[in-house]
PDB file of C-alpha atoms in Angstrom:
ATOM      1  CA  UNK A 259     -30.585   0.283   9.470  1.00  0.00           C
ATOM      2  CA  UNK A 260     -28.933  -1.635  11.811  1.00  0.00           C
ATOM      3  CA  UNK A 261     -28.644  -5.177  10.151  1.00  0.00           C
ATOM      4  CA  UNK A 262     -25.219  -6.507   9.561  1.00  0.00           C
ATOM      5  CA  UNK A 263     -23.623  -6.336   6.050  1.00  0.00           C
ATOM      6  CA  UNK A 264     -22.488  -9.498   4.132  1.00  0.00           C
ATOM      7  CA  UNK A 265     -19.061  -8.284   3.264  1.00  0.00           C
ATOM      8  CA  UNK A 266     -17.864 -11.286   1.754  1.00  0.00           C
ATOM      9  CA  UNK A 267     -21.081 -12.115  -0.302  1.00  0.00           C
ATOM     10  CA  UNK A 268     -20.586  -8.406  -1.356  1.00  0.00           C
ATOM     11  CA  UNK A 269     -16.792  -8.374  -2.087  1.00  0.00           C
ATOM     12  CA  UNK A 270     -17.379 -11.615  -4.396  1.00  0.00           C
ATOM     13  CA  UNK A 271     -19.785  -9.502  -6.308  1.00  0.00           C
ATOM     14  CA  UNK A 272     -17.838  -6.315  -6.294  1.00  0.00           C
ATOM     15  CA  UNK A 273     -14.679  -8.425  -7.658  1.00  0.00           C
ATOM     16  CA  UNK A 274     -17.041  -9.516 -10.714  1.00  0.00           C
ATOM     17  CA  UNK A 275     -18.560  -5.973 -11.437  1.00  0.00           C
ATOM     18  CA  UNK A 276     -14.950  -4.439 -11.662  1.00  0.00           C
ATOM     19  CA  UNK A 277     -14.028  -7.547 -13.771  1.00  0.00           C
ATOM     20  CA  UNK A 278     -16.761  -6.636 -16.034  1.00  0.00           C
ATOM     21  CA  UNK A 279     -16.312  -2.736 -15.939  1.00  0.00           C
ATOM     22  CA  UNK A 280     -12.901  -1.711 -14.652  1.00  0.00           C
ATOM     23  CA  UNK A 281     -10.087  -4.425 -14.849  1.00  0.00           C
ATOM     24  CA  UNK A 282      -8.379  -5.623 -18.067  1.00  0.00           C
ATOM     25  CA  UNK A 283      -5.319  -8.140 -18.637  1.00  0.00           C
ATOM     26  CA  UNK A 284      -3.471  -9.338 -21.446  1.00  0.00           C
ATOM     27  CA  UNK A 285      -0.396 -11.531 -21.830  1.00  0.00           C
ATOM     28  CA  UNK A 286       2.255  -9.238 -22.929  1.00  0.00           C
ATOM     29  CA  UNK A 287       2.570  -5.394 -21.336  1.00  0.00           C
ATOM     30  CA  UNK A 288      -0.001  -3.264 -23.273  1.00  0.00           C
ATOM     31  CA  UNK A 289      -1.216  -0.595 -20.935  1.00  0.00           C
ATOM     32  CA  UNK A 290       0.592   2.415 -20.129  1.00  0.00           C
ATOM     33  CA  UNK A 291       0.829   3.485 -16.784  1.00  0.00           C
ATOM     34  CA  UNK A 292       0.757   7.327 -15.630  1.00  0.00           C
ATOM     35  CA  UNK A 293       4.645   6.344 -14.872  1.00  0.00           C
ATOM     36  CA  UNK A 294       5.354   5.917 -18.359  1.00  0.00           C
ATOM     37  CA  UNK A 295       5.825   2.046 -17.657  1.00  0.00           C
ATOM     38  CA  UNK A 296       4.106  -0.598 -19.799  1.00  0.00           C
ATOM     39  CA  UNK A 297       1.731  -3.193 -17.912  1.00  0.00           C
ATOM     40  CA  UNK A 298      -0.073  -6.467 -18.763  1.00  0.00           C
ATOM     41  CA  UNK A 299      -2.816  -4.857 -16.296  1.00  0.00           C
ATOM     42  CA  UNK A 300      -5.271  -1.731 -16.651  1.00  0.00           C
ATOM     43  CA  UNK A 301      -7.499  -0.966 -13.964  1.00  0.00           C
ATOM     44  CA  UNK A 302     -10.006   2.006 -14.039  1.00  0.00           C
ATOM     45  CA  UNK A 303     -12.626   1.722 -11.199  1.00  0.00           C
ATOM     46  CA  UNK A 304     -14.410   4.700 -12.174  1.00  0.00           C
ATOM     47  CA  UNK A 305     -16.911   2.814 -14.457  1.00  0.00           C
ATOM     48  CA  UNK A 306     -17.722   0.471 -11.356  1.00  0.00           C
ATOM     49  CA  UNK A 307     -17.712   3.056  -8.685  1.00  0.00           C
ATOM     50  CA  UNK A 308     -20.103   5.430 -10.605  1.00  0.00           C
ATOM     51  CA  UNK A 309     -22.551   2.530 -11.778  1.00  0.00           C
ATOM     52  CA  UNK A 310     -25.469   2.466  -9.393  1.00  0.00           C
ATOM     53  CA  UNK A 311     -24.876  -1.371  -8.410  1.00  0.00           C
ATOM     54  CA  UNK A 312     -20.985  -0.384  -8.088  1.00  0.00           C
ATOM     55  CA  UNK A 313     -21.337   2.498  -5.760  1.00  0.00           C
ATOM     56  CA  UNK A 314     -23.860   0.604  -3.575  1.00  0.00           C
ATOM     57  CA  UNK A 315     -21.134  -2.311  -2.925  1.00  0.00           C
ATOM     58  CA  UNK A 316     -18.254   0.093  -2.419  1.00  0.00           C
ATOM     59  CA  UNK A 317     -20.156   2.183   0.046  1.00  0.00           C
ATOM     60  CA  UNK A 318     -21.209  -0.340   1.897  1.00  0.00           C
ATOM     61  CA  UNK A 319     -17.744  -2.404   1.810  1.00  0.00           C
ATOM     62  CA  UNK A 320     -16.177   0.748   2.657  1.00  0.00           C
ATOM     63  CA  UNK A 321     -18.427   1.720   5.669  1.00  0.00           C
ATOM     64  CA  UNK A 322     -17.811  -1.715   6.845  1.00  0.00           C
ATOM     65  CA  UNK A 323     -13.947  -1.332   6.999  1.00  0.00           C
ATOM     66  CA  UNK A 324     -14.545   2.213   8.852  1.00  0.00           C
ATOM     67  CA  UNK A 325     -17.607   1.856  11.211  1.00  0.00           C
ATOM     68  CA  UNK A 326     -15.361   0.338  13.954  1.00  0.00           C
ATOM     69  CA  UNK A 327     -12.492   3.337  13.369  1.00  0.00           C
ATOM     70  CA  UNK A 328     -12.010   6.311  14.973  1.00  0.00           C
ATOM     71  CA  UNK A 329     -12.839   8.379  11.968  1.00  0.00           C
ATOM     72  CA  UNK A 330     -15.205  10.905  11.440  1.00  0.00           C
ATOM     73  CA  UNK A 331     -14.851  11.427   7.897  1.00  0.00           C
ATOM     74  CA  UNK A 332     -13.508  10.038   4.410  1.00  0.00           C
ATOM     75  CA  UNK A 333     -12.096  11.415   1.249  1.00  0.00           C
ATOM     76  CA  UNK A 334      -9.107  11.651  -0.657  1.00  0.00           C
ATOM     77  CA  UNK A 335      -7.821  13.035  -4.054  1.00  0.00           C
ATOM     78  CA  UNK A 336     -10.265  14.266  -6.965  1.00  0.00           C
ATOM     79  CA  UNK A 337     -11.864  12.523  -8.515  1.00  0.00           C
ATOM     80  CA  UNK A 338     -11.130   8.645  -8.092  1.00  0.00           C
ATOM     81  CA  UNK A 339     -11.548   8.903  -4.102  1.00  0.00           C
ATOM     82  CA  UNK A 340     -15.411  11.176  -4.785  1.00  0.00           C
ATOM     83  CA  UNK A 341     -17.619   8.613  -5.812  1.00  0.00           C
ATOM     84  CA  UNK A 342     -16.215   6.151  -2.929  1.00  0.00           C
ATOM     85  CA  UNK A 343     -16.387   8.798  -0.279  1.00  0.00           C
ATOM     86  CA  UNK A 344     -19.973   9.990  -1.205  1.00  0.00           C
ATOM     87  CA  UNK A 345     -21.017   6.262  -1.397  1.00  0.00           C
ATOM     88  CA  UNK A 346     -19.538   5.781   1.885  1.00  0.00           C
ATOM     89  CA  UNK A 347     -21.083   8.801   3.646  1.00  0.00           C
ATOM     90  CA  UNK A 348     -24.784   7.904   2.296  1.00  0.00           C
ATOM     91  CA  UNK A 349     -24.462   4.450   3.675  1.00  0.00           C
ATOM     92  CA  UNK A 350     -23.161   5.603   7.079  1.00  0.00           C
ATOM     93  CA  UNK A 351     -26.469   7.545   7.457  1.00  0.00           C
ATOM     94  CA  UNK A 352     -28.508   4.160   6.719  1.00  0.00           C
ATOM     95  CA  UNK A 353     -26.644   2.689   9.520  1.00  0.00           C
ATOM     96  CA  UNK A 354     -27.273   5.945  11.656  1.00  0.00           C
ATOM     97  CA  UNK A 355     -23.150   5.947  12.197  1.00  0.00           C
ATOM     98  CA  UNK A 356     -22.742   9.347  10.080  1.00  0.00           C
ATOM     99  CA  UNK A 357     -19.009   9.805   8.151  1.00  0.00           C
ATOM    100  CA  UNK A 358     -18.431  12.889   6.578  1.00  0.00           C
ATOM    101  CA  UNK A 359     -17.304  13.029   2.946  1.00  0.00           C
ATOM    102  CA  UNK A 360     -14.612  14.902   1.863  1.00  0.00           C
ATOM    103  CA  UNK A 361     -12.516  15.953  -1.508  1.00  0.00           C
ATOM    104  CA  UNK A 362      -9.109  16.818  -1.847  1.00  0.00           C
ATOM    105  CA  UNK A 363      -8.418  19.140  -4.758  1.00  0.00           C
ATOM    106  CA  UNK A 364      -5.706  18.613  -7.309  1.00  0.00           C
ATOM    107  CA  UNK A 365      -5.183  22.327  -7.639  1.00  0.00           C
ATOM    108  CA  UNK A 366      -5.860  24.828  -4.709  1.00  0.00           C
ATOM    109  CA  UNK A 367      -8.389  27.390  -4.982  1.00  0.00           C
ATOM    110  CA  UNK A 368      -7.248  31.009  -5.977  1.00  0.00           C
ATOM    111  CA  UNK A 369     -10.183  32.838  -4.718  1.00  0.00           C
ATOM    112  CA  UNK A 370     -12.625  32.713  -1.828  1.00  0.00           C
ATOM    113  CA  UNK A 371     -11.507  30.496   1.099  1.00  0.00           C
ATOM    114  CA  UNK A 372      -8.115  29.210  -0.136  1.00  0.00           C
ATOM    115  CA  UNK A 373      -8.033  25.615   0.861  1.00  0.00           C
ATOM    116  CA  UNK A 374      -7.045  22.311  -0.616  1.00  0.00           C
ATOM    117  CA  UNK A 375      -9.994  19.937   1.175  1.00  0.00           C
ATOM    118  CA  UNK A 376     -13.887  20.461   0.478  1.00  0.00           C
ATOM    119  CA  UNK A 377     -16.610  18.988   2.975  1.00  0.00           C
ATOM    120  CA  UNK A 378     -17.761  19.387   6.218  1.00  0.00           C
ATOM    121  CA  UNK A 379     -14.893  18.865   8.184  1.00  0.00           C
ATOM    122  CA  UNK A 380     -12.449  20.850  10.863  1.00  0.00           C
ATOM    123  CA  UNK A 381      -9.028  20.914  11.412  1.00  0.00           C
ATOM    124  CA  UNK A 382      -8.014  18.276  14.054  1.00  0.00           C
ATOM    125  CA  UNK A 383     -10.607  15.572  13.234  1.00  0.00           C
ATOM    126  CA  UNK A 384      -9.580  11.934  12.442  1.00  0.00           C
ATOM    127  CA  UNK A 385     -10.139  10.623   8.939  1.00  0.00           C
ATOM    128  CA  UNK A 386      -9.368   7.768   6.723  1.00  0.00           C
ATOM    129  CA  UNK A 387      -7.964   8.700   3.118  1.00  0.00           C
ATOM    130  CA  UNK A 388      -9.736   6.678   0.481  1.00  0.00           C
ATOM    131  CA  UNK A 389      -7.991   5.586  -2.927  1.00  0.00           C
ATOM    132  CA  UNK A 390      -9.537   3.920  -5.958  1.00  0.00           C
ATOM    133  CA  UNK A 391      -6.647   2.370  -7.372  1.00  0.00           C
ATOM    134  CA  UNK A 392      -3.247   2.487  -5.908  1.00  0.00           C
ATOM    135  CA  UNK A 393      -0.007   1.383  -7.736  1.00  0.00           C
ATOM    136  CA  UNK A 394       2.928   3.572  -7.027  1.00  0.00           C
ATOM    137  CA  UNK A 395       1.228   5.283  -4.120  1.00  0.00           C
ATOM    138  CA  UNK A 396       2.125   8.552  -5.307  1.00  0.00           C
ATOM    139  CA  UNK A 397      -1.342  10.576  -5.406  1.00  0.00           C
ATOM    140  CA  UNK A 398      -2.404   8.647  -2.304  1.00  0.00           C
ATOM    141  CA  UNK A 399       0.926  10.208  -0.666  1.00  0.00           C
ATOM    142  CA  UNK A 400       0.136  13.701  -2.327  1.00  0.00           C
ATOM    143  CA  UNK A 401      -3.546  13.314  -0.712  1.00  0.00           C
ATOM    144  CA  UNK A 402      -2.017  12.357   2.801  1.00  0.00           C
ATOM    145  CA  UNK A 403       0.134  15.435   2.277  1.00  0.00           C
ATOM    146  CA  UNK A 404      -2.614  17.831   1.682  1.00  0.00           C
ATOM    147  CA  UNK A 405      -5.170  16.757   4.787  1.00  0.00           C
ATOM    148  CA  UNK A 406      -2.413  17.121   7.078  1.00  0.00           C
ATOM    149  CA  UNK A 407      -1.428  20.540   5.801  1.00  0.00           C
ATOM    150  CA  UNK A 408      -5.226  21.214   6.034  1.00  0.00           C
ATOM    151  CA  UNK A 409      -4.999  20.158  10.134  1.00  0.00           C
ATOM    152  CA  UNK A 410      -6.524  16.664   9.443  1.00  0.00           C
ATOM    153  CA  UNK A 411      -5.303  13.721  11.502  1.00  0.00           C
ATOM    154  CA  UNK A 412      -5.011  10.886   9.330  1.00  0.00           C
ATOM    155  CA  UNK A 413      -4.983   7.695  10.723  1.00  0.00           C
ATOM    156  CA  UNK A 414      -6.294   5.148   8.185  1.00  0.00           C
ATOM    157  CA  UNK A 415      -6.137   4.735   4.578  1.00  0.00           C
ATOM    158  CA  UNK A 416      -8.591   2.330   2.487  1.00  0.00           C
ATOM    159  CA  UNK A 417      -7.828   1.540  -0.925  1.00  0.00           C
ATOM    160  CA  UNK A 418     -10.288  -0.047  -3.293  1.00  0.00           C
ATOM    161  CA  UNK A 419      -7.900  -1.786  -5.508  1.00  0.00           C
ATOM    162  CA  UNK A 420      -4.170  -2.832  -4.820  1.00  0.00           C
ATOM    163  CA  UNK A 421      -2.388  -3.274  -7.798  1.00  0.00           C
ATOM    164  CA  UNK A 422       0.166  -4.998  -5.741  1.00  0.00           C
ATOM    165  CA  UNK A 423       2.997  -3.139  -7.277  1.00  0.00           C
ATOM    166  CA  UNK A 424       4.445  -1.557  -4.320  1.00  0.00           C
ATOM    167  CA  UNK A 425       2.551   1.264  -3.376  1.00  0.00           C
ATOM    168  CA  UNK A 426       0.927  -0.135  -0.137  1.00  0.00           C
ATOM    169  CA  UNK A 427       4.549  -0.651   1.436  1.00  0.00           C
ATOM    170  CA  UNK A 428       5.059   3.429   0.205  1.00  0.00           C
ATOM    171  CA  UNK A 429       1.915   4.385   1.938  1.00  0.00           C
ATOM    172  CA  UNK A 430       2.611   2.540   4.978  1.00  0.00           C
ATOM    173  CA  UNK A 431       5.984   4.633   5.669  1.00  0.00           C
ATOM    174  CA  UNK A 432       3.261   7.567   5.991  1.00  0.00           C
ATOM    175  CA  UNK A 433       0.297   5.867   7.457  1.00  0.00           C
ATOM    176  CA  UNK A 434       0.788   2.381   9.166  1.00  0.00           C
ATOM    177  CA  UNK A 435      -2.770   1.206   8.859  1.00  0.00           C
ATOM    178  CA  UNK A 436      -3.950   0.205   5.438  1.00  0.00           C
ATOM    179  CA  UNK A 437      -7.085  -1.499   4.270  1.00  0.00           C
ATOM    180  CA  UNK A 438      -7.539  -2.810   1.191  1.00  0.00           C
ATOM    181  CA  UNK A 439     -11.035  -4.091  -0.393  1.00  0.00           C
ATOM    182  CA  UNK A 440      -9.799  -5.936  -3.256  1.00  0.00           C
ATOM    183  CA  UNK A 441      -6.164  -6.798  -4.773  1.00  0.00           C
ATOM    184  CA  UNK A 442      -5.305  -7.559  -8.307  1.00  0.00           C
ATOM    185  CA  UNK A 443      -4.474 -11.214  -7.513  1.00  0.00           C
ATOM    186  CA  UNK A 444      -8.497 -11.629  -6.666  1.00  0.00           C
ATOM    187  CA  UNK A 445      -9.236  -9.656 -10.029  1.00  0.00           C
ATOM    188  CA  UNK A 446      -6.818 -11.981 -11.951  1.00  0.00           C
ATOM    189  CA  UNK A 447      -8.273 -15.078 -10.482  1.00  0.00           C
ATOM    190  CA  UNK A 448     -11.915 -13.730 -11.444  1.00  0.00           C
ATOM    191  CA  UNK A 449     -10.760 -13.028 -15.108  1.00  0.00           C
ATOM    192  CA  UNK A 450      -9.067 -16.301 -15.253  1.00  0.00           C
ATOM    193  CA  UNK A 451     -12.147 -18.283 -14.141  1.00  0.00           C
ATOM    194  CA  UNK A 452     -14.127 -16.663 -16.575  1.00  0.00           C
ATOM    195  CA  UNK A 453     -11.658 -17.156 -19.358  1.00  0.00           C
ATOM    196  CA  UNK A 454     -11.615 -20.778 -18.662  1.00  0.00           C
TER     197      UNK A 454
END
């Protein structure tokens, strides 16, 4: 399959799907974040990235972002990045441009081969770190650190949804090249259109 991806149409559809399955907003701060802070916005990408259509759209859009990058693999912290990495690897095979998927553990194995990263990748490979949602950037920074400690060369970060709350800037201090598929502002615009 060598047909070009209609990224603009796929992104518009992904935004609609995220608004349907993964994004909520309220007039007053109602949602408690990991940090303990309250927010007007709730984003849980898993209902989208684990759905057949969401996986299709996410895989194509992330692959389209990576296809011209010098990376051999893409993955991130389990569990948020896992469906994105797997969808991207699957699509990459369809386009005869293989990008391996990998997963970074939250806790290190204490048996067998002790390692943070699971997948068919070797130290020295150039990789992209994937993230489903960025707020402060903490989990992405953890993934970058563990990938580097495993000998991987992190050259790029791809974020499915940026909440636009400062996390991107924190990530860029470690990995300057960051690509965002969808922003919170785009989701908010779509939700406001739906509510009219």
